[in-house]
Amino acid sequence: MPNGSPQRDHWSGRLGFVLAAAGSAIGLGNLWKFPYITYQNDGGRFVLIYLVCILIVGLPMMCAEILIGRRAQSSVSNAFGTLGHRRWNFVGWIGVLSGFVILGFYAVIAGWSLNSFYECMKFSLEDRYVKPDFGNFVTNGSHQVALTFSFLVLTALIVVGGVSRGIERSTKVLMPVLLMILVYLAFSVTQLEGFGRALRFLFAPDFSEPFKTHGALEALGHAFFTLSLGMGAMITYGSYMTKKEKILPVSITIVLLDTAIALVACVIMFSIIFSFPQVEADIQASTVGMLFITIPELFYNDMPGGPILAPLFFVLVAFAALSSTISLLEVIVSSFVDRLGWTRERSTLVSTGLVFGLGILSALSLGASEPLSKLKLLGESGLNTIVTADKEGVLSILDHISANWLLPIGGLLITIYAGWVLPKKISLEELFPGRETPPWQYKVWLFFVRFVAPAAIGAIIIAVCRGDDFS
Ligand code: PHE
């Protein structure tokens, strides 16, 4: 049984792993992306499809990825080879590619949190709130590039420090504080008049057209994105896990935490949007800016403690994003260390440099550079409508391609591997060590990984390619 080299770094214990993995999962996907794509997809039905995807695809895949990683004790680009299936290593490389693509836009949005922190700090100190001009902010190229750069440097500084010292220590403090603030905000918005409408918008799906696939691929893609699945982040983190930990309960905890935070973030944001008509108008002008527009509005509108909480909130958004960018960069860096034999320092430097190159293109694609902002990956062809759903601009294209295609396809391959290629003896040993006969939970898991998850992913992809609905 491969146990990895004795020097291989490991999490110090169960809490360390759970928080780091939850830190990877919980990020801008929950706080920034989920609320705005829910808004664009008209709430209820989208939320329901998303929850189904989390349950039937996300949870089984979370177990599958962690178990592959822990068994292999290797970076994602070599994990399948270490387990005796070298031909599958290409799946790991797709993961590394996804890491670049996601970081290439994620770092830009993460940079926005630094800016919001700075602005809120200013408002609070000057005791005066001026509604920030979001449109102006995103089109300011040098500002965008500088923020992206700062965020990537922060990420690189932690990744270069290694797993237990760098990554684990920071997440242990930050995640619990973020949770507390969110709970406080959730209680405050129950007082707003838009609260009831927000709940109806989110949790009362409209079934007037039951077979519409509208938004289904996006919901599936987002389930992968938000749980950091389909690109090997959880394989990589699983590889730093010791044999003592139990994979199933840990996976359930991560999935529950991530889902709860996404839903709470939505409730908070929609309560605000539906309470202040002016905010709704701003959001329609820039759905992407939702998180950064609505929250200051709440804090500076007579909220007790608002001026203190506002900057704190954005520090925490930055940290949630940071614990995710760390995992994204770690997928790339660990692969370079393992496969190219480079030092951690060199791998971090080179990969951060490459990501920054892509980041510059994204940062300038929000209006600063016309060609980058209007870029269409596949021109005017019909394929453009299917693959990029008519998205324009480097940032949107990177986001769309990674979440809607790279992650579901990577996920499909990983679930096929875990269900059909990896010997059952190994998955049983990892999930339920010491059990000779598989318990029912194992059988359920295997059924989902073998049949349900591949069928769900396949069905959605086929439906979209057939042209049922492209958006
Ligand atoms: N899960 C992260 C989020 O929700 C993003 C992410 C995707 C991180 C893939 C790692 C891998 O923000």
PDB file of C-alpha atoms in Angstrom, residues 120-381:
ATOM      1  CA  CYS A 120     -15.474  50.108   3.964  1.00  0.00           C
ATOM      2  CA  MET A 121     -12.545  50.921   6.208  1.00  0.00           C
ATOM      3  CA  LYS A 122     -12.556  54.423   4.769  1.00  0.00           C
ATOM      4  CA  PHE A 123     -16.311  54.870   5.211  1.00  0.00           C
ATOM      5  CA  SER A 124     -16.150  53.663   8.769  1.00  0.00           C
ATOM      6  CA  LEU A 125     -13.226  55.890   9.709  1.00  0.00           C
ATOM      7  CA  GLU A 126     -14.705  58.948   8.044  1.00  0.00           C
ATOM      8  CA  ASP A 127     -18.141  58.076   9.381  1.00  0.00           C
ATOM      9  CA  ARG A 128     -19.707  58.705   5.972  1.00  0.00           C
ATOM     10  CA  TYR A 129     -21.040  56.280   3.381  1.00  0.00           C
ATOM     11  CA  VAL A 130     -20.859  57.084  -0.295  1.00  0.00           C
ATOM     12  CA  LYS A 131     -22.309  54.502  -2.623  1.00  0.00           C
ATOM     13  CA  PRO A 132     -19.306  53.118  -4.519  1.00  0.00           C
ATOM     14  CA  ASP A 133     -19.389  53.363  -8.281  1.00  0.00           C
ATOM     15  CA  PHE A 134     -18.968  49.740  -9.254  1.00  0.00           C
ATOM     16  CA  GLY A 135     -19.011  50.313 -13.009  1.00  0.00           C
ATOM     17  CA  ASN A 136     -16.099  52.705 -12.761  1.00  0.00           C
ATOM     18  CA  PHE A 137     -14.191  50.392 -10.518  1.00  0.00           C
ATOM     19  CA  VAL A 138     -14.271  47.332 -12.789  1.00  0.00           C
ATOM     20  CA  THR A 139     -13.253  49.249 -15.892  1.00  0.00           C
ATOM     21  CA  ASN A 140     -10.167  50.679 -14.246  1.00  0.00           C
ATOM     22  CA  GLY A 141      -7.532  48.365 -15.737  1.00  0.00           C
ATOM     23  CA  SER A 142      -4.487  49.203 -13.652  1.00  0.00           C
ATOM     24  CA  HIS A 143      -6.506  49.003 -10.465  1.00  0.00           C
ATOM     25  CA  GLN A 144      -7.859  45.587 -11.446  1.00  0.00           C
ATOM     26  CA  VAL A 145      -4.443  44.248 -12.375  1.00  0.00           C
ATOM     27  CA  ALA A 146      -2.898  45.532  -9.152  1.00  0.00           C
ATOM     28  CA  LEU A 147      -5.599  43.891  -7.023  1.00  0.00           C
ATOM     29  CA  THR A 148      -5.246  40.597  -8.889  1.00  0.00           C
ATOM     30  CA  PHE A 149      -1.506  40.706  -8.426  1.00  0.00           C
ATOM     31  CA  SER A 150      -1.808  41.408  -4.696  1.00  0.00           C
ATOM     32  CA  PHE A 151      -4.144  38.490  -4.221  1.00  0.00           C
ATOM     33  CA  LEU A 152      -1.927  36.084  -6.100  1.00  0.00           C
ATOM     34  CA  VAL A 153       1.089  37.147  -4.072  1.00  0.00           C
ATOM     35  CA  LEU A 154      -0.810  36.482  -0.824  1.00  0.00           C
ATOM     36  CA  THR A 155      -1.771  33.036  -2.109  1.00  0.00           C
ATOM     37  CA  ALA A 156       1.750  32.205  -3.201  1.00  0.00           C
ATOM     38  CA  LEU A 157       3.215  33.243   0.148  1.00  0.00           C
ATOM     39  CA  ILE A 158       1.038  30.734   1.965  1.00  0.00           C
ATOM     40  CA  VAL A 159       1.424  27.908  -0.542  1.00  0.00           C
ATOM     41  CA  VAL A 160       5.183  28.215  -0.480  1.00  0.00           C
ATOM     42  CA  GLY A 161       5.064  27.601   3.296  1.00  0.00           C
ATOM     43  CA  GLY A 162       3.674  24.090   2.790  1.00  0.00           C
ATOM     44  CA  VAL A 163       0.597  22.269   3.950  1.00  0.00           C
ATOM     45  CA  SER A 164       0.390  22.093   7.695  1.00  0.00           C
ATOM     46  CA  ARG A 165       2.260  25.285   8.519  1.00  0.00           C
ATOM     47  CA  GLY A 166       0.906  27.521   5.784  1.00  0.00           C
ATOM     48  CA  ILE A 167      -2.536  26.344   4.846  1.00  0.00           C
ATOM     49  CA  GLU A 168      -3.853  24.679   7.952  1.00  0.00           C
ATOM     50  CA  ARG A 169      -2.919  27.315  10.485  1.00  0.00           C
ATOM     51  CA  SER A 170      -4.656  30.149   8.673  1.00  0.00           C
ATOM     52  CA  THR A 171      -7.934  28.345   7.968  1.00  0.00           C
ATOM     53  CA  LYS A 172      -8.324  27.217  11.576  1.00  0.00           C
ATOM     54  CA  VAL A 173      -8.872  30.781  12.725  1.00  0.00           C
ATOM     55  CA  LEU A 174     -10.633  32.284   9.758  1.00  0.00           C
ATOM     56  CA  MET A 175     -13.406  29.882   8.926  1.00  0.00           C
ATOM     57  CA  PRO A 176     -15.095  29.948  12.358  1.00  0.00           C
ATOM     58  CA  VAL A 177     -15.092  33.766  12.416  1.00  0.00           C
ATOM     59  CA  LEU A 178     -16.629  33.902   8.949  1.00  0.00           C
ATOM     60  CA  LEU A 179     -19.357  31.539  10.057  1.00  0.00           C
ATOM     61  CA  MET A 180     -20.177  33.665  13.070  1.00  0.00           C
ATOM     62  CA  ILE A 181     -20.513  36.856  11.057  1.00  0.00           C
ATOM     63  CA  LEU A 182     -22.754  35.175   8.513  1.00  0.00           C
ATOM     64  CA  VAL A 183     -25.053  33.904  11.233  1.00  0.00           C
ATOM     65  CA  TYR A 184     -25.244  37.404  12.705  1.00  0.00           C
ATOM     66  CA  LEU A 185     -26.110  38.864   9.297  1.00  0.00           C
ATOM     67  CA  ALA A 186     -28.718  36.190   8.703  1.00  0.00           C
ATOM     68  CA  PHE A 187     -30.436  37.131  11.949  1.00  0.00           C
ATOM     69  CA  SER A 188     -30.374  40.813  11.083  1.00  0.00           C
ATOM     70  CA  VAL A 189     -32.013  40.389   7.691  1.00  0.00           C
ATOM     71  CA  THR A 190     -35.029  38.616   9.206  1.00  0.00           C
ATOM     72  CA  GLN A 191     -36.129  42.131  10.215  1.00  0.00           C
ATOM     73  CA  LEU A 192     -36.089  43.444   6.658  1.00  0.00           C
ATOM     74  CA  GLU A 193     -39.313  43.602   4.691  1.00  0.00           C
ATOM     75  CA  GLY A 194     -37.803  41.721   1.753  1.00  0.00           C
ATOM     76  CA  PHE A 195     -37.010  38.662   3.887  1.00  0.00           C
ATOM     77  CA  GLY A 196     -40.248  36.799   3.119  1.00  0.00           C
ATOM     78  CA  ARG A 197     -39.974  37.460  -0.595  1.00  0.00           C
ATOM     79  CA  ALA A 198     -36.360  36.265  -0.524  1.00  0.00           C
ATOM     80  CA  LEU A 199     -37.430  32.960   1.026  1.00  0.00           C
ATOM     81  CA  ARG A 200     -40.157  32.506  -1.570  1.00  0.00           C
ATOM     82  CA  PHE A 201     -37.792  33.409  -4.394  1.00  0.00           C
ATOM     83  CA  LEU A 202     -35.263  30.831  -3.232  1.00  0.00           C
ATOM     84  CA  PHE A 203     -37.345  27.981  -1.932  1.00  0.00           C
ATOM     85  CA  ALA A 204     -40.633  27.995  -3.833  1.00  0.00           C
ATOM     86  CA  PRO A 205     -39.750  26.574  -7.253  1.00  0.00           C
ATOM     87  CA  ASP A 206     -41.971  27.197 -10.224  1.00  0.00           C
ATOM     88  CA  PHE A 207     -42.905  23.933 -11.909  1.00  0.00           C
ATOM     89  CA  SER A 208     -45.063  25.284 -14.681  1.00  0.00           C
ATOM     90  CA  GLU A 209     -42.673  23.810 -17.259  1.00  0.00           C
ATOM     91  CA  PRO A 210     -41.272  20.712 -15.589  1.00  0.00           C
ATOM     92  CA  PHE A 211     -39.022  19.557 -18.434  1.00  0.00           C
ATOM     93  CA  LYS A 212     -37.199  22.763 -19.097  1.00  0.00           C
ATOM     94  CA  THR A 213     -33.460  22.131 -18.733  1.00  0.00           C
ATOM     95  CA  HIS A 214     -32.851  25.825 -18.301  1.00  0.00           C
ATOM     96  CA  GLY A 215     -29.879  26.378 -16.038  1.00  0.00           C
ATOM     97  CA  ALA A 216     -29.355  22.665 -15.357  1.00  0.00           C
ATOM     98  CA  LEU A 217     -25.790  22.559 -16.653  1.00  0.00           C
ATOM     99  CA  GLU A 218     -25.010  25.694 -14.747  1.00  0.00           C
ATOM    100  CA  ALA A 219     -26.427  24.166 -11.554  1.00  0.00           C
ATOM    101  CA  LEU A 220     -24.413  20.997 -12.054  1.00  0.00           C
ATOM    102  CA  GLY A 221     -21.286  22.933 -12.902  1.00  0.00           C
ATOM    103  CA  HIS A 222     -21.756  25.076  -9.873  1.00  0.00           C
ATOM    104  CA  ALA A 223     -22.154  22.020  -7.638  1.00  0.00           C
ATOM    105  CA  PHE A 224     -18.687  20.956  -8.794  1.00  0.00           C
ATOM    106  CA  PHE A 225     -17.248  24.417  -8.515  1.00  0.00           C
ATOM    107  CA  THR A 226     -18.516  25.145  -5.046  1.00  0.00           C
ATOM    108  CA  LEU A 227     -17.349  21.813  -3.647  1.00  0.00           C
ATOM    109  CA  SER A 228     -13.960  22.120  -5.387  1.00  0.00           C
ATOM    110  CA  LEU A 229     -14.616  18.880  -7.256  1.00  0.00           C
ATOM    111  CA  GLY A 230     -13.742  17.637 -10.715  1.00  0.00           C
ATOM    112  CA  MET A 231     -10.214  19.044 -10.855  1.00  0.00           C
ATOM    113  CA  GLY A 232      -8.333  17.242  -8.140  1.00  0.00           C
ATOM    114  CA  ALA A 233      -8.307  19.805  -5.339  1.00  0.00           C
ATOM    115  CA  MET A 234      -9.849  17.240  -3.017  1.00  0.00           C
ATOM    116  CA  ILE A 235      -7.564  14.510  -4.370  1.00  0.00           C
ATOM    117  CA  THR A 236      -4.617  16.750  -3.519  1.00  0.00           C
ATOM    118  CA  TYR A 237      -5.932  17.632  -0.056  1.00  0.00           C
ATOM    119  CA  GLY A 238      -6.884  13.989   0.547  1.00  0.00           C
ATOM    120  CA  SER A 239      -3.293  13.043  -0.172  1.00  0.00           C
ATOM    121  CA  TYR A 240      -2.209  14.945   2.948  1.00  0.00           C
ATOM    122  CA  MET A 241      -4.702  13.057   5.077  1.00  0.00           C
ATOM    123  CA  THR A 242      -3.595  10.363   7.477  1.00  0.00           C
ATOM    124  CA  LYS A 243      -5.121   6.899   7.680  1.00  0.00           C
ATOM    125  CA  LYS A 244      -6.786   7.673  11.001  1.00  0.00           C
ATOM    126  CA  GLU A 245      -9.507   9.892   9.531  1.00  0.00           C
ATOM    127  CA  LYS A 246     -12.888   8.557   8.419  1.00  0.00           C
ATOM    128  CA  ILE A 247     -13.673   9.732   4.916  1.00  0.00           C
ATOM    129  CA  LEU A 248     -17.469   9.487   4.884  1.00  0.00           C
ATOM    130  CA  PRO A 249     -18.323  11.652   7.926  1.00  0.00           C
ATOM    131  CA  VAL A 250     -15.669  14.160   6.939  1.00  0.00           C
ATOM    132  CA  SER A 251     -17.141  14.448   3.438  1.00  0.00           C
ATOM    133  CA  ILE A 252     -20.655  14.890   4.784  1.00  0.00           C
ATOM    134  CA  THR A 253     -19.451  17.668   7.079  1.00  0.00           C
ATOM    135  CA  ILE A 254     -17.727  19.542   4.256  1.00  0.00           C
ATOM    136  CA  VAL A 255     -20.715  19.269   1.923  1.00  0.00           C
ATOM    137  CA  LEU A 256     -23.181  20.362   4.606  1.00  0.00           C
ATOM    138  CA  LEU A 257     -21.081  23.337   5.644  1.00  0.00           C
ATOM    139  CA  ASP A 258     -20.605  24.472   2.079  1.00  0.00           C
ATOM    140  CA  THR A 259     -24.280  24.145   1.186  1.00  0.00           C
ATOM    141  CA  ALA A 260     -25.459  25.864   4.355  1.00  0.00           C
ATOM    142  CA  ILE A 261     -23.165  28.818   3.749  1.00  0.00           C
ATOM    143  CA  ALA A 262     -24.284  29.189   0.128  1.00  0.00           C
ATOM    144  CA  LEU A 263     -27.942  29.209   1.128  1.00  0.00           C
ATOM    145  CA  VAL A 264     -27.432  31.601   4.018  1.00  0.00           C
ATOM    146  CA  ALA A 265     -25.493  33.950   1.741  1.00  0.00           C
ATOM    147  CA  CYS A 266     -28.422  33.900  -0.687  1.00  0.00           C
ATOM    148  CA  VAL A 267     -30.989  34.595   2.001  1.00  0.00           C
ATOM    149  CA  ILE A 268     -28.937  37.561   3.198  1.00  0.00           C
ATOM    150  CA  MET A 269     -28.408  39.009  -0.226  1.00  0.00           C
ATOM    151  CA  PHE A 270     -31.920  38.592  -1.573  1.00  0.00           C
ATOM    152  CA  SER A 271     -33.483  39.996   1.588  1.00  0.00           C
ATOM    153  CA  ILE A 272     -31.422  43.123   0.997  1.00  0.00           C
ATOM    154  CA  ILE A 273     -32.151  43.286  -2.716  1.00  0.00           C
ATOM    155  CA  PHE A 274     -35.892  42.936  -2.238  1.00  0.00           C
ATOM    156  CA  SER A 275     -35.941  45.488   0.573  1.00  0.00           C
ATOM    157  CA  PHE A 276     -34.220  48.357  -1.217  1.00  0.00           C
ATOM    158  CA  PRO A 277     -35.566  49.075  -4.719  1.00  0.00           C
ATOM    159  CA  GLN A 278     -32.491  51.111  -5.546  1.00  0.00           C
ATOM    160  CA  VAL A 279     -30.238  48.141  -4.834  1.00  0.00           C
ATOM    161  CA  GLU A 280     -32.290  45.991  -7.168  1.00  0.00           C
ATOM    162  CA  ALA A 281     -31.701  48.492  -9.958  1.00  0.00           C
ATOM    163  CA  ASP A 282     -27.948  48.451  -9.284  1.00  0.00           C
ATOM    164  CA  ILE A 283     -27.904  44.676  -9.325  1.00  0.00           C
ATOM    165  CA  GLN A 284     -29.665  44.544 -12.648  1.00  0.00           C
ATOM    166  CA  ALA A 285     -26.936  46.749 -14.044  1.00  0.00           C
ATOM    167  CA  SER A 286     -24.230  44.464 -12.652  1.00  0.00           C
ATOM    168  CA  THR A 287     -25.289  41.075 -11.351  1.00  0.00           C
ATOM    169  CA  VAL A 288     -21.641  40.091 -11.066  1.00  0.00           C
ATOM    170  CA  GLY A 289     -21.112  42.828  -8.526  1.00  0.00           C
ATOM    171  CA  MET A 290     -23.961  41.667  -6.289  1.00  0.00           C
ATOM    172  CA  LEU A 291     -21.905  40.700  -3.249  1.00  0.00           C
ATOM    173  CA  PHE A 292     -19.910  43.900  -3.370  1.00  0.00           C
ATOM    174  CA  ILE A 293     -22.925  46.147  -3.876  1.00  0.00           C
ATOM    175  CA  THR A 294     -25.546  44.720  -1.517  1.00  0.00           C
ATOM    176  CA  ILE A 295     -23.561  44.066   1.619  1.00  0.00           C
ATOM    177  CA  PRO A 296     -22.210  47.586   2.229  1.00  0.00           C
ATOM    178  CA  GLU A 297     -25.738  48.821   1.660  1.00  0.00           C
ATOM    179  CA  LEU A 298     -26.942  46.679   4.535  1.00  0.00           C
ATOM    180  CA  PHE A 299     -24.112  47.544   6.863  1.00  0.00           C
ATOM    181  CA  TYR A 300     -24.378  51.281   6.428  1.00  0.00           C
ATOM    182  CA  ASN A 301     -28.161  51.430   6.622  1.00  0.00           C
ATOM    183  CA  ASP A 302     -28.672  51.675  10.365  1.00  0.00           C
ATOM    184  CA  MET A 303     -27.352  48.296  11.221  1.00  0.00           C
ATOM    185  CA  PRO A 304     -26.104  48.052  14.797  1.00  0.00           C
ATOM    186  CA  GLY A 305     -22.344  47.633  14.661  1.00  0.00           C
ATOM    187  CA  GLY A 306     -22.419  48.000  10.852  1.00  0.00           C
ATOM    188  CA  PRO A 307     -19.412  50.280  10.490  1.00  0.00           C
ATOM    189  CA  ILE A 308     -17.285  47.828  12.457  1.00  0.00           C
ATOM    190  CA  LEU A 309     -18.660  44.734  10.804  1.00  0.00           C
ATOM    191  CA  ALA A 310     -18.427  46.014   7.230  1.00  0.00           C
ATOM    192  CA  PRO A 311     -14.642  46.009   6.915  1.00  0.00           C
ATOM    193  CA  LEU A 312     -14.466  42.830   8.979  1.00  0.00           C
ATOM    194  CA  PHE A 313     -16.901  41.125   6.640  1.00  0.00           C
ATOM    195  CA  PHE A 314     -14.778  41.862   3.607  1.00  0.00           C
ATOM    196  CA  VAL A 315     -11.623  40.700   5.333  1.00  0.00           C
ATOM    197  CA  LEU A 316     -13.423  37.440   5.821  1.00  0.00           C
ATOM    198  CA  VAL A 317     -14.593  37.281   2.213  1.00  0.00           C
ATOM    199  CA  ALA A 318     -10.965  37.795   1.283  1.00  0.00           C
ATOM    200  CA  PHE A 319      -9.947  34.963   3.586  1.00  0.00           C
ATOM    201  CA  ALA A 320     -12.649  32.635   2.276  1.00  0.00           C
ATOM    202  CA  ALA A 321     -11.374  33.374  -1.213  1.00  0.00           C
ATOM    203  CA  LEU A 322      -7.793  32.920  -0.065  1.00  0.00           C
ATOM    204  CA  SER A 323      -8.393  29.462   1.392  1.00  0.00           C
ATOM    205  CA  SER A 324      -9.816  28.531  -2.016  1.00  0.00           C
ATOM    206  CA  THR A 325      -7.061  30.081  -4.128  1.00  0.00           C
ATOM    207  CA  ILE A 326      -4.554  28.296  -1.920  1.00  0.00           C
ATOM    208  CA  SER A 327      -6.102  24.948  -2.825  1.00  0.00           C
ATOM    209  CA  LEU A 328      -6.213  25.839  -6.497  1.00  0.00           C
ATOM    210  CA  LEU A 329      -2.568  26.830  -6.550  1.00  0.00           C
ATOM    211  CA  GLU A 330      -1.643  23.783  -4.466  1.00  0.00           C
ATOM    212  CA  VAL A 331      -3.049  21.471  -7.173  1.00  0.00           C
ATOM    213  CA  ILE A 332      -0.664  23.020  -9.679  1.00  0.00           C
ATOM    214  CA  VAL A 333       2.335  23.414  -7.403  1.00  0.00           C
ATOM    215  CA  SER A 334       2.207  19.878  -5.988  1.00  0.00           C
ATOM    216  CA  SER A 335       2.014  18.494  -9.503  1.00  0.00           C
ATOM    217  CA  PHE A 336       5.058  20.476 -10.576  1.00  0.00           C
ATOM    218  CA  VAL A 337       6.956  19.336  -7.480  1.00  0.00           C
ATOM    219  CA  ASP A 338       6.055  15.674  -7.990  1.00  0.00           C
ATOM    220  CA  ARG A 339       6.320  15.440 -11.736  1.00  0.00           C
ATOM    221  CA  LEU A 340       8.983  17.925 -12.713  1.00  0.00           C
ATOM    222  CA  GLY A 341      11.103  17.454  -9.605  1.00  0.00           C
ATOM    223  CA  TRP A 342      11.165  21.201  -8.937  1.00  0.00           C
ATOM    224  CA  THR A 343      11.436  22.700  -5.480  1.00  0.00           C
ATOM    225  CA  ARG A 344       8.284  24.075  -3.880  1.00  0.00           C
ATOM    226  CA  GLU A 345       9.690  27.596  -4.210  1.00  0.00           C
ATOM    227  CA  ARG A 346      10.378  27.298  -7.897  1.00  0.00           C
ATOM    228  CA  SER A 347       7.060  25.591  -8.652  1.00  0.00           C
ATOM    229  CA  THR A 348       5.174  28.276  -6.764  1.00  0.00           C
ATOM    230  CA  LEU A 349       6.995  31.076  -8.518  1.00  0.00           C
ATOM    231  CA  VAL A 350       6.518  29.692 -12.018  1.00  0.00           C
ATOM    232  CA  SER A 351       2.870  28.728 -11.592  1.00  0.00           C
ATOM    233  CA  THR A 352       1.963  32.032  -9.956  1.00  0.00           C
ATOM    234  CA  GLY A 353       3.645  33.846 -12.837  1.00  0.00           C
ATOM    235  CA  LEU A 354       1.674  31.878 -15.409  1.00  0.00           C
ATOM    236  CA  VAL A 355      -1.588  32.419 -13.557  1.00  0.00           C
ATOM    237  CA  PHE A 356      -0.865  36.111 -13.310  1.00  0.00           C
ATOM    238  CA  GLY A 357      -0.479  36.247 -17.108  1.00  0.00           C
ATOM    239  CA  LEU A 358      -3.980  34.857 -17.479  1.00  0.00           C
ATOM    240  CA  GLY A 359      -5.196  37.037 -14.624  1.00  0.00           C
ATOM    241  CA  ILE A 360      -4.093  40.189 -16.451  1.00  0.00           C
ATOM    242  CA  LEU A 361      -6.226  39.215 -19.445  1.00  0.00           C
ATOM    243  CA  SER A 362      -9.245  38.640 -17.194  1.00  0.00           C
ATOM    244  CA  ALA A 363      -8.671  41.786 -15.207  1.00  0.00           C
ATOM    245  CA  LEU A 364      -8.674  43.870 -18.366  1.00  0.00           C
ATOM    246  CA  SER A 365     -11.734  42.152 -19.792  1.00  0.00           C
ATOM    247  CA  LEU A 366     -14.239  44.027 -17.646  1.00  0.00           C
ATOM    248  CA  GLY A 367     -14.250  47.060 -19.857  1.00  0.00           C
ATOM    249  CA  ALA A 368     -10.655  48.285 -19.625  1.00  0.00           C
ATOM    250  CA  SER A 369      -9.721  46.664 -22.921  1.00  0.00           C
ATOM    251  CA  GLU A 370     -12.344  46.545 -25.625  1.00  0.00           C
ATOM    252  CA  PRO A 371     -11.045  43.473 -27.545  1.00  0.00           C
ATOM    253  CA  LEU A 372     -10.598  41.443 -24.360  1.00  0.00           C
ATOM    254  CA  SER A 373     -14.013  42.479 -23.069  1.00  0.00           C
ATOM    255  CA  LYS A 374     -15.770  41.605 -26.299  1.00  0.00           C
ATOM    256  CA  LEU A 375     -13.839  38.428 -27.043  1.00  0.00           C
ATOM    257  CA  LYS A 376     -15.914  35.438 -28.100  1.00  0.00           C
ATOM    258  CA  LEU A 377     -14.043  32.180 -27.836  1.00  0.00           C
ATOM    259  CA  LEU A 378     -15.732  30.431 -30.727  1.00  0.00           C
ATOM    260  CA  GLY A 379     -16.704  33.412 -32.822  1.00  0.00           C
ATOM    261  CA  GLU A 380     -20.232  33.435 -34.164  1.00  0.00           C
ATOM    262  CA  SER A 381     -20.490  29.688 -34.774  1.00  0.00           C
TER     263      SER A 381
END
